[in-house]
GROMACS .gro file of C-alpha atoms in nm:
model
  128
    1UNK     CA    1   0.000   0.000   0.000
    2UNK     CA    2   0.132   0.342  -0.096
    3UNK     CA    3   0.144   0.580   0.196
    4UNK     CA    4   0.285   0.925   0.270
    5UNK     CA    5   0.304   1.046   0.628
    6UNK     CA    6   0.392   1.404   0.712
    7UNK     CA    7   0.522   1.517   1.049
    8UNK     CA    8   0.699   1.810   1.205
    9UNK     CA    9   0.426   2.070   1.209
   10UNK     CA   10   0.403   2.284   1.521
   11UNK     CA   11   0.330   2.624   1.667
   12UNK     CA   12   0.629   2.854   1.628
   13UNK     CA   13   0.697   3.224   1.663
   14UNK     CA   14   0.768   3.442   1.362
   15UNK     CA   15   1.131   3.412   1.262
   16UNK     CA   16   1.152   3.055   1.385
   17UNK     CA   17   1.223   2.735   1.196
   18UNK     CA   18   1.060   2.398   1.143
   19UNK     CA   19   1.153   2.090   0.946
   20UNK     CA   20   0.867   1.895   0.795
   21UNK     CA   21   0.917   1.530   0.706
   22UNK     CA   22   0.736   1.322   0.447
   23UNK     CA   23   0.799   0.951   0.495
   24UNK     CA   24   0.697   0.711   0.221
   25UNK     CA   25   0.605   0.345   0.237
   26UNK     CA   26   0.503   0.110  -0.041
   27UNK     CA   27   0.722   0.282  -0.299
   28UNK     CA   28   1.064   0.442  -0.341
   29UNK     CA   29   1.047   0.818  -0.306
   30UNK     CA   30   1.356   0.872  -0.520
   31UNK     CA   31   1.164   0.737  -0.821
   32UNK     CA   32   0.884   0.990  -0.778
   33UNK     CA   33   0.833   1.361  -0.819
   34UNK     CA   34   0.750   1.503  -0.478
   35UNK     CA   35   0.552   1.817  -0.414
   36UNK     CA   36   0.487   2.016  -0.099
   37UNK     CA   37   0.158   2.205  -0.083
   38UNK     CA   38  -0.012   2.415   0.180
   39UNK     CA   39  -0.367   2.520   0.245
   40UNK     CA   40  -0.463   2.805   0.471
   41UNK     CA   41  -0.819   2.841   0.604
   42UNK     CA   42  -1.051   2.968   0.335
   43UNK     CA   43  -0.785   2.948   0.065
   44UNK     CA   44  -0.707   2.708  -0.215
   45UNK     CA   45  -0.427   2.456  -0.187
   46UNK     CA   46  -0.109   2.605  -0.329
   47UNK     CA   47   0.214   2.448  -0.447
   48UNK     CA   48   0.510   2.551  -0.234
   49UNK     CA   49   0.795   2.338  -0.365
   50UNK     CA   50   0.867   2.028  -0.570
   51UNK     CA   51   1.154   1.810  -0.686
   52UNK     CA   52   1.162   1.626  -1.016
   53UNK     CA   53   1.203   1.248  -1.024
   54UNK     CA   54   1.437   1.250  -1.325
   55UNK     CA   55   1.690   1.525  -1.268
   56UNK     CA   56   1.615   1.656  -0.917
   57UNK     CA   57   1.518   1.992  -1.064
   58UNK     CA   58   1.360   2.187  -0.780
   59UNK     CA   59   1.099   2.461  -0.766
   60UNK     CA   60   1.015   2.709  -0.490
   61UNK     CA   61   0.728   2.952  -0.485
   62UNK     CA   62   0.835   3.316  -0.473
   63UNK     CA   63   0.680   3.350  -0.128
   64UNK     CA   64   0.919   3.089   0.018
   65UNK     CA   65   1.227   3.127  -0.203
   66UNK     CA   66   1.536   3.168   0.012
   67UNK     CA   67   1.355   3.053   0.327
   68UNK     CA   68   1.245   2.695   0.246
   69UNK     CA   69   1.466   2.408   0.130
   70UNK     CA   70   1.346   2.073  -0.001
   71UNK     CA   71   1.576   1.772   0.035
   72UNK     CA   72   1.567   1.393   0.007
   73UNK     CA   73   1.714   1.124   0.228
   74UNK     CA   74   1.696   0.818   0.008
   75UNK     CA   75   1.823   0.586   0.281
   76UNK     CA   76   1.523   0.684   0.495
   77UNK     CA   77   1.284   0.710   0.201
   78UNK     CA   78   1.194   1.052   0.333
   79UNK     CA   79   1.169   1.402   0.191
   80UNK     CA   80   1.212   1.709   0.407
   81UNK     CA   81   1.103   2.069   0.387
   82UNK     CA   82   1.326   2.290   0.597
   83UNK     CA   83   1.145   2.614   0.673
   84UNK     CA   84   1.339   2.908   0.813
   85UNK     CA   85   1.241   3.265   0.900
   86UNK     CA   86   0.878   3.162   0.923
   87UNK     CA   87   0.611   3.429   0.888
   88UNK     CA   88   0.251   3.440   1.011
   89UNK     CA   89   0.137   3.411   0.649
   90UNK     CA   90   0.302   3.066   0.634
   91UNK     CA   91   0.032   2.936   0.870
   92UNK     CA   92  -0.141   2.647   0.694
   93UNK     CA   93  -0.180   2.272   0.675
   94UNK     CA   94   0.116   2.141   0.478
   95UNK     CA   95   0.085   1.834   0.258
   96UNK     CA   96   0.335   1.627   0.067
   97UNK     CA   97   0.232   1.449  -0.250
   98UNK     CA   98   0.388   1.217  -0.504
   99UNK     CA   99   0.355   1.128  -0.869
  100UNK     CA  100   0.550   0.888  -1.088
  101UNK     CA  101   0.555   1.147  -1.365
  102UNK     CA  102   0.843   1.399  -1.395
  103UNK     CA  103   0.613   1.697  -1.331
  104UNK     CA  104   0.841   1.946  -1.155
  105UNK     CA  105   0.998   2.181  -1.407
  106UNK     CA  106   1.184   2.406  -1.170
  107UNK     CA  107   1.013   2.722  -1.297
  108UNK     CA  108   0.642   2.644  -1.263
  109UNK     CA  109   0.447   2.567  -0.948
  110UNK     CA  110   0.321   2.217  -0.881
  111UNK     CA  111  -0.055   2.175  -0.921
  112UNK     CA  112  -0.254   1.943  -0.696
  113UNK     CA  113  -0.422   1.764  -0.987
  114UNK     CA  114  -0.080   1.647  -1.111
  115UNK     CA  115  -0.019   1.435  -0.800
  116UNK     CA  116  -0.156   1.091  -0.728
  117UNK     CA  117  -0.063   1.017  -0.368
  118UNK     CA  118  -0.116   1.246  -0.070
  119UNK     CA  119  -0.032   1.252   0.296
  120UNK     CA  120  -0.277   1.351   0.566
  121UNK     CA  121  -0.121   1.691   0.629
  122UNK     CA  122   0.057   1.855   0.920
  123UNK     CA  123  -0.041   2.186   1.080
  124UNK     CA  124   0.206   2.473   1.084
  125UNK     CA  125   0.107   2.777   1.289
  126UNK     CA  126   0.327   3.084   1.304
  127UNK     CA  127   0.246   3.343   1.568
  128UNK     CA  128   0.339   3.708   1.535
   0.00000   0.00000   0.00000
C-alpha cells in the first residue's frame, strides 16, 4: 500500500524554523516527483515546492524562495522541507504528494491535480 506520512508541524513564533518530514512506504520516493503544498483556512491549496524524479530539478514559490529548502534522504525514504524565517502568512496545513511522472519543471508551481498520492497533512502555525 502506498502511503505518505507528514510530520513536524508545530506552533512557532515568527522568525523561527521547522523541518517537515514526508515519509513514504510502499514505494521508493527517489523514483517519484514530490511536491509540498499548503492550504490556509478559506484558501485554495497552493504548491510551495517540488523536486523532479528525473533530474532533481527543484521549484520554490516566490513566497518561500530563500527561506524553504526541499531535500531527500533516500536511505530513509523521506523528503524534508526545511522552513526558516517563518512568517505568520506561512500558517497552513502542509501536505506532501507524489507522482511517478516527472512533473516538476523548476520554474512552474506544482498543481494538486498532477499528483496521485497524498499525505494527511501537518499543521504549521506561526504566531506574530
